Coordinates of C-alpha atoms and ligand atoms in Angstrom, one line a residue:
M128 CA -63.7 94.2 3.7
I129 CA -64.3 94.4 0.1
S130 CA -67.0 96.9 -1.2
T131 CA -70.3 95.1 -2.3
V132 CA -69.6 96.7 -5.6
L133 CA -66.5 95.3 -7.2
P134 CA -63.8 97.9 -6.6
T135 CA -62.5 98.4 -10.3
Y136 CA -63.1 102.1 -10.1
N137 CA -61.5 104.9 -8.2
R138 CA -64.7 106.8 -7.7
A139 CA -64.7 110.5 -6.9
P140 CA -66.7 111.4 -3.8
M141 CA -69.9 112.7 -5.4
E142 CA -73.2 111.0 -6.0
F143 CA -75.5 112.7 -8.5
V144 CA -79.2 112.2 -7.9
S145 CA -80.8 114.2 -10.9
G146 CA -79.8 115.9 -14.1
D147 CA -81.0 118.7 -16.3
G148 CA -79.3 119.7 -19.4
S149 CA -75.6 120.0 -18.8
W150 CA -76.2 120.2 -15.2
L151 CA -76.0 117.4 -12.5
Q152 CA -77.3 117.7 -9.0
E153 CA -75.3 116.2 -6.1
K154 CA -76.9 114.6 -3.1
D155 CA -75.9 117.5 -1.0
G156 CA -77.6 120.0 -3.2
R157 CA -74.5 121.2 -5.0
R158 CA -74.9 121.7 -9.0
F159 CA -72.1 120.4 -11.2
L160 CA -71.7 121.7 -14.7
D161 CA -71.2 118.5 -16.7
L162 CA -68.5 118.6 -19.3
G163 CA -67.9 114.8 -19.5
A164 CA -71.6 113.9 -20.4
G165 CA -71.0 110.4 -19.0
I166 CA -68.0 110.0 -21.2
A167 CA -69.6 111.3 -24.4
V168 CA -72.8 109.5 -23.8
N169 CA -75.4 112.2 -22.9
V170 CA -75.2 113.8 -26.3
L171 CA -78.4 115.7 -25.6
G172 CA -77.7 116.4 -22.0
H173 CA -79.6 115.1 -19.0
A174 CA -83.4 114.6 -19.1
H175 CA -84.1 115.9 -22.6
P176 CA -87.8 115.9 -23.1
A177 CA -87.7 114.2 -26.4
L178 CA -85.7 111.2 -25.1
V179 CA -87.8 111.1 -21.9
D180 CA -91.0 111.0 -23.9
A181 CA -89.6 108.4 -26.3
L182 CA -88.5 106.2 -23.4
T183 CA -91.7 106.5 -21.2
A184 CA -93.9 106.1 -24.3
Q185 CA -92.0 102.8 -25.1
A186 CA -92.0 101.7 -21.5
N187 CA -95.8 102.1 -21.3
S188 CA -96.3 99.6 -24.4
L189 CA -93.6 97.2 -24.6
W190 CA -90.1 96.8 -22.8
H191 CA -88.6 93.6 -24.4
V192 CA -89.2 91.1 -27.0
S193 CA -86.7 88.6 -28.4
N194 CA -84.8 89.2 -31.7
L195 CA -86.7 86.0 -32.7
Y196 CA -89.4 88.5 -33.8
H197 CA -89.4 91.6 -35.7
I198 CA -88.9 94.8 -33.7
G199 CA -90.4 97.9 -35.2
S200 CA -88.2 100.6 -33.5
Q201 CA -85.1 98.5 -34.4
Q202 CA -85.9 98.4 -38.1
K203 CA -86.7 102.2 -37.9
L204 CA -83.3 102.9 -36.3
A205 CA -81.5 100.7 -38.8
D206 CA -83.3 102.5 -41.6
L207 CA -82.3 105.9 -40.2
L208 CA -78.7 104.7 -40.0
A209 CA -78.7 103.5 -43.5
E210 CA -80.2 106.8 -44.7
H211 CA -77.6 109.0 -42.9
T212 CA -74.3 106.9 -43.2
F213 CA -72.3 104.5 -45.5
A214 CA -74.0 101.4 -44.0
D215 CA -76.3 99.0 -45.7
T216 CA -77.0 97.2 -42.6
T217 CA -76.7 97.3 -38.8
F218 CA -76.6 94.9 -35.9
F219 CA -77.5 96.5 -32.5
T220 CA -75.7 95.8 -29.3
N221 CA -75.7 97.2 -25.7
S222 CA -72.2 98.7 -25.6
G223 CA -69.1 99.6 -27.4
T224 CA -67.3 96.5 -26.1
E225 CA -70.0 94.4 -27.8
S226 CA -69.6 96.3 -31.0
C227 CA -65.9 95.5 -30.9
E228 CA -66.5 91.7 -30.5
L229 CA -68.9 91.7 -33.6
A230 CA -66.6 93.8 -35.7
V231 CA -63.8 91.2 -35.0
K232 CA -66.1 88.3 -35.6
M233 CA -67.4 90.0 -38.9
A234 CA -63.9 90.6 -40.2
R235 CA -63.0 87.1 -39.6
K236 CA -66.0 85.5 -41.0
Y237 CA -65.6 87.7 -44.1
W238 CA -62.3 86.3 -45.0
H239 CA -63.3 82.8 -43.9
D240 CA -66.2 82.9 -46.4
K241 CA -63.9 84.4 -49.2
G242 CA -61.7 81.3 -49.0
Q243 CA -58.7 83.2 -47.3
P244 CA -59.2 81.9 -43.6
E245 CA -55.5 82.8 -42.9
R246 CA -56.4 86.6 -43.0
T247 CA -57.2 86.6 -39.3
D248 CA -55.0 89.4 -38.2
I249 CA -56.3 92.9 -37.5
I250 CA -54.0 96.0 -37.4
T251 CA -54.5 98.2 -34.5
F252 CA -52.7 101.3 -33.0
E253 CA -50.8 102.1 -29.8
G254 CA -53.0 104.4 -27.5
S255 CA -56.2 103.0 -28.9
F256 CA -59.3 101.8 -26.8
H257 CA -61.8 99.3 -27.9
G258 CA -63.4 98.2 -24.8
R259 CA -62.7 95.8 -21.9
S260 CA -63.7 92.3 -23.2
A261 CA -61.2 89.7 -24.2
A262 CA -61.2 90.9 -27.8
G263 CA -61.3 94.6 -26.7
I264 CA -58.2 94.5 -24.5
A265 CA -56.3 92.2 -27.0
A266 CA -57.0 94.7 -29.8
A267 CA -55.7 97.8 -27.8
G268 CA -53.0 95.7 -26.4
S269 CA -51.8 98.2 -23.7
E270 CA -50.1 96.7 -20.7
K271 CA -52.4 98.6 -18.2
M272 CA -55.5 96.7 -19.7
T273 CA -53.9 93.4 -20.4
H274 CA -51.7 92.8 -17.3
G275 CA -52.6 89.5 -15.6
M276 CA -55.4 88.9 -18.1
G277 CA -53.6 86.4 -20.4
P278 CA -53.7 84.4 -22.5
L279 CA -55.0 87.1 -24.8
L280 CA -57.1 86.6 -27.8
P281 CA -54.6 86.2 -30.7
G282 CA -55.0 88.0 -34.1
F283 CA -53.9 91.6 -33.5
V284 CA -50.9 93.5 -34.8
H285 CA -50.1 96.5 -32.7
L286 CA -48.3 99.4 -34.4
P287 CA -47.1 102.7 -33.0
F288 CA -49.4 105.7 -33.6
G289 CA -48.4 107.7 -36.7
D290 CA -45.7 105.4 -38.0
H291 CA -46.4 105.3 -41.6
D292 CA -43.7 102.9 -42.8
A293 CA -44.6 100.4 -40.1
L294 CA -48.2 100.4 -41.3
T295 CA -47.5 100.1 -45.0
E296 CA -45.2 97.2 -44.3
A297 CA -47.7 95.5 -41.9
A298 CA -50.6 95.9 -44.5
K299 CA -48.7 93.7 -47.0
S300 CA -48.9 90.7 -44.8
P301 CA -50.9 87.8 -46.2
T302 CA -52.4 87.1 -42.7
V303 CA -53.8 90.7 -42.3
G304 CA -57.5 91.0 -43.0
A305 CA -58.5 94.5 -41.4
I306 CA -57.3 97.7 -39.9
L307 CA -59.1 98.9 -36.8
V308 CA -58.8 102.6 -35.8
E309 CA -60.5 105.4 -33.9
P310 CA -60.7 108.5 -36.0
V311 CA -60.1 110.4 -32.8
Q312 CA -58.6 108.5 -30.0
G313 CA -60.6 109.2 -26.9
E314 CA -59.1 107.3 -24.0
G315 CA -55.7 107.7 -25.7
G316 CA -55.8 111.5 -25.0
I317 CA -58.0 113.1 -27.8
R318 CA -55.6 112.3 -30.5
P319 CA -57.2 113.0 -33.9
L320 CA -55.9 111.0 -36.9
P321 CA -55.3 113.7 -39.5
D322 CA -57.8 113.6 -42.5
A323 CA -54.8 112.8 -44.8
C324 CA -53.9 109.8 -42.6
L325 CA -57.4 108.5 -42.8
K326 CA -57.5 108.8 -46.5
G327 CA -54.1 107.1 -46.7
L328 CA -55.5 104.2 -44.5
R329 CA -58.5 103.9 -46.9
D330 CA -56.2 103.8 -49.9
L331 CA -54.0 101.2 -48.2
C332 CA -57.1 98.9 -47.4
D333 CA -58.3 99.2 -51.0
E334 CA -54.8 98.4 -52.2
H335 CA -54.6 95.2 -50.2
G336 CA -58.2 94.5 -50.1
L337 CA -58.3 95.0 -46.3
L338 CA -61.5 95.8 -44.4
M339 CA -61.5 99.2 -42.8
I340 CA -63.0 99.1 -39.3
L341 CA -63.6 102.4 -37.6
D342 CA -64.3 102.7 -33.8
E343 CA -66.6 105.7 -33.5
V344 CA -68.0 104.6 -30.3
Q345 CA -66.7 107.9 -28.7
C346 CA -66.2 110.3 -31.6
G347 CA -69.4 109.5 -33.5
V348 CA -72.9 110.6 -33.3
G349 CA -72.2 114.4 -33.8
R350 CA -69.4 114.7 -31.4
T351 CA -66.8 116.1 -33.8
G352 CA -69.2 118.2 -35.8
K353 CA -70.0 115.8 -38.4
L354 CA -72.5 112.8 -37.8
F355 CA -69.6 110.6 -37.8
A356 CA -66.0 111.7 -37.6
H357 CA -64.8 109.9 -40.7
E358 CA -66.9 112.2 -42.8
W359 CA -64.4 114.9 -42.2
A360 CA -61.8 112.9 -44.3
G361 CA -64.4 112.2 -47.1
V362 CA -63.8 108.5 -46.8
S363 CA -66.1 105.7 -45.6
P364 CA -65.3 102.5 -43.6
D365 CA -66.3 99.0 -44.4
I366 CA -67.5 98.4 -40.8
M367 CA -68.1 100.9 -37.9
M368 CA -68.5 100.5 -34.2
V369 CA -70.8 102.7 -32.5
A370 CA -72.2 103.2 -28.9
K371 CA -72.0 105.9 -26.2
G372 CA -73.9 108.8 -27.8
I373 CA -76.4 106.7 -30.0
G374 CA -78.4 105.9 -26.8
G375 CA -78.1 109.3 -25.3
G376 CA -77.7 107.6 -21.9
F377 CA -79.6 104.4 -22.5
P378 CA -77.4 101.5 -23.1
L379 CA -77.3 101.0 -26.9
G380 CA -74.4 100.1 -29.3
A381 CA -74.3 99.1 -33.1
V382 CA -72.1 97.8 -35.8
L383 CA -72.7 99.4 -39.1
A384 CA -71.4 97.7 -42.3
T385 CA -71.5 97.5 -46.0
E386 CA -73.3 94.5 -47.5
E387 CA -70.1 93.3 -48.8
A388 CA -68.2 93.5 -45.3
A389 CA -71.3 91.9 -43.7
S390 CA -71.7 89.1 -46.2
G391 CA -70.4 86.4 -43.8
M392 CA -73.0 87.3 -41.1
T393 CA -75.8 85.0 -42.2
A394 CA -78.7 83.7 -39.9
G395 CA -77.2 82.0 -36.8
T396 CA -73.7 83.6 -37.0
H397 CA -74.3 86.2 -34.2
G398 CA -77.0 87.2 -31.7
S399 CA -77.8 89.1 -28.6
T400 CA -80.7 88.7 -26.1
Y401 CA -80.9 92.5 -25.5
G402 CA -79.2 94.0 -28.5
G403 CA -81.8 96.1 -30.3
N404 CA -84.4 96.0 -27.6
P405 CA -87.4 98.1 -28.0
L406 CA -86.5 100.6 -25.2
A407 CA -83.0 101.2 -26.4
C408 CA -84.1 101.6 -30.1
A409 CA -87.0 103.9 -29.2
V410 CA -84.4 106.2 -27.5
G411 CA -81.8 105.7 -30.3
C412 CA -84.5 106.8 -33.0
A413 CA -85.2 110.0 -30.9
V414 CA -81.5 110.7 -30.7
M415 CA -80.8 110.1 -34.5
E416 CA -83.8 112.3 -35.4
I417 CA -82.3 115.2 -33.5
V418 CA -78.6 114.8 -33.9
A419 CA -78.8 113.8 -37.7
D420 CA -80.6 117.1 -38.6
P421 CA -78.0 119.3 -40.5
A422 CA -79.0 122.4 -38.6
F423 CA -78.2 120.7 -35.3
I424 CA -74.8 119.6 -36.5
E425 CA -74.2 123.1 -37.9
D426 CA -74.9 124.4 -34.3
V427 CA -72.5 121.8 -32.8
N428 CA -69.7 123.2 -35.0
R429 CA -70.8 126.8 -33.9
K430 CA -70.6 125.8 -30.1
A431 CA -67.3 124.0 -30.8
G432 CA -65.8 127.2 -32.1
L433 CA -67.0 129.0 -29.1
L434 CA -65.7 126.6 -26.6
R435 CA -62.4 126.1 -28.5
Q436 CA -61.8 129.9 -28.4
K437 CA -62.5 129.8 -24.6
L438 CA -60.2 127.2 -24.2
E439 CA -57.3 128.7 -26.1
G440 CA -57.9 131.8 -23.8
L441 CA -57.8 129.6 -20.7
V442 CA -54.5 127.9 -21.9
A443 CA -53.0 131.4 -22.7
D444 CA -53.9 132.6 -19.2
N445 CA -52.6 129.6 -17.3
P446 CA -49.4 128.6 -19.2
E447 CA -48.0 126.9 -16.1
V448 CA -51.0 124.6 -16.1
F449 CA -51.8 123.9 -19.8
E450 CA -49.9 123.2 -22.9
G451 CA -52.6 123.5 -25.5
V452 CA -55.9 122.5 -26.8
R453 CA -56.6 119.7 -29.3
G454 CA -59.5 117.7 -30.7
Q455 CA -62.3 118.4 -33.0
G456 CA -65.9 119.7 -32.6
L457 CA -67.0 119.1 -29.0
M458 CA -64.5 116.4 -28.4
L459 CA -61.7 118.5 -27.0
G460 CA -58.6 117.9 -24.9
L461 CA -56.5 120.2 -22.7
K462 CA -53.0 118.9 -22.9
C463 CA -51.6 119.6 -19.4
K464 CA -48.3 120.5 -17.9
A465 CA -49.6 120.0 -14.3
A466 CA -51.0 116.5 -13.7
N467 CA -54.2 116.1 -15.5
T468 CA -55.8 114.4 -12.4
D469 CA -55.0 117.4 -10.2
V470 CA -56.9 119.7 -12.8
V471 CA -60.0 117.4 -12.8
A472 CA -59.9 117.3 -9.0
A473 CA -59.7 121.1 -8.8
G474 CA -62.6 121.2 -11.2
Y475 CA -64.6 119.1 -8.7
G476 CA -64.0 121.9 -6.2
Q477 CA -65.5 124.5 -8.6
E478 CA -68.4 122.1 -9.4
V479 CA -67.3 121.4 -13.0
L480 CA -66.9 117.8 -14.3
C481 CA -64.3 116.8 -16.8
V482 CA -62.6 113.5 -17.7
P483 CA -58.8 112.7 -17.5
A484 CA -57.5 110.8 -20.5
A485 CA -54.1 109.2 -21.3
D486 CA -51.0 111.5 -22.4
N487 CA -51.8 113.8 -19.5
V488 CA -55.0 115.3 -21.1
V489 CA -58.2 116.6 -19.5
R490 CA -61.1 115.7 -21.8
L491 CA -64.1 117.9 -22.4
L492 CA -67.0 116.0 -24.0
P493 CA -69.9 118.1 -23.1
A494 CA -73.6 117.6 -24.3
L495 CA -73.9 118.5 -28.0
N496 CA -76.7 120.9 -26.9
I497 CA -74.7 122.7 -24.2
T498 CA -75.9 126.4 -24.1
D499 CA -73.6 129.3 -24.9
E500 CA -74.0 130.4 -21.3
D501 CA -72.9 127.1 -20.0
I502 CA -69.9 127.2 -22.4
A503 CA -69.0 130.6 -20.8
E504 CA -69.6 129.3 -17.3
A505 CA -67.4 126.3 -18.1
A506 CA -64.5 128.6 -19.0
T507 CA -64.9 130.6 -15.8
R508 CA -65.0 127.6 -13.6
L509 CA -62.0 125.8 -15.4
D510 CA -60.0 129.0 -15.0
K511 CA -60.7 129.0 -11.3
A512 CA -59.7 125.4 -11.1
A513 CA -56.5 126.0 -13.1
K514 CA -55.5 128.9 -10.8
Q515 CA -55.9 126.7 -7.9
V516 CA -53.8 124.0 -9.4
A517 CA -51.1 126.7 -10.2
G518 CA -51.4 128.1 -6.6
D519 CA -50.8 124.6 -5.1
G520 CA -48.0 123.8 -7.4
Ligands
PLP95 C1 -65.9 103.6 -24.5 C2 -65.3 103.1 -25.8 C3 -65.3 101.8 -26.1 C4 -66.1 100.5 -25.1 O1 -67.5 101.0 -25.0 P1 -68.3 100.4 -23.7 O2 -69.6 100.9 -24.0 O3 -67.6 101.0 -22.5 O4 -68.2 98.9 -23.9 C5 -64.9 101.2 -27.1 N1 -64.2 102.1 -28.1 C6 -64.0 103.3 -27.8 C7 -63.4 104.3 -28.8 C8 -64.7 104.0 -26.6 O5 -64.5 105.3 -26.3

């Protein structure tokens, strides 16, 4: 008989009942060191006091009002994002997938209103991930996500990752209106786009008048050691998708845009019942107030250096299991020689959580405030897991 929960996930046999910092407590009492953070969501770990306070204070006064009215915490969060990013304006969603939907609509509407309605195509890249909605799977285009789900939403041009010539050629097409890319591919296996490539993409967009849409759902909100990953390359997008970390564990997403890119999105062109809800935005403000602090970001970079150094040691000590470390900041991938899923499973045995990704990579996306002691403990546990995988192999 089918599970009463639709069985779309292969779940590991653990059930966590509480969390504290980078630790999760299993029902049976075991304590797991959490290096996945709900897949880059719990940027401040579990049960961070400032977030708990923001949420409970909001819960005690007002849970929900419609976007038919002004929402103070939503306005405050939009102001914070405008202050700290390229954005002139923000629409709030409940997830990365919804942010993708709006980014696509915004690009299409932009060209429609500019009198070039034929510019409906959006260039995307192999290995990318933009969510599981009709637009999200069509944008990424992988067989794994689209199989049996047709007919797919038209309007995406899929290019190989890193094929410069294919990109320059595709960008010339009169039906292309935008380029959509993750500065660091997450699901795709922690594949960073080199800064020079992101700069090149920006130049290409400027040359052809295309909108640059960045998907920073996974790599944004301090994850790479900048508030947003594109800052490393010194460029800014026209539209940016955000989610995951921005809510610190409360469902919240956003689409940030320049005034020009958002010019088609006038009253009535988009909406959401829950998007920008008072509970979500109260938490989002608390997250931003902590993460956007330059001292916090500086500490993320210090911790990232520490973790990376430990991981380089781990790879050197376990050459039959690992091939190398890649990624940026606290968005790191262990490229494996052994099966990545075996490494993740062995980690469960050592009570440490990491997340598999494509390209045989094990992803580490810890809380941005993980302690130095927990980083050392992570390395110890991962080493034990690796030794076990090597012994089994
Ligand atoms: C997770 C993710 C999404 C989808 O976000 P959801 O909140 O799961 O809908 C989109 N893009 C990227 C890069 C992601 O990592």
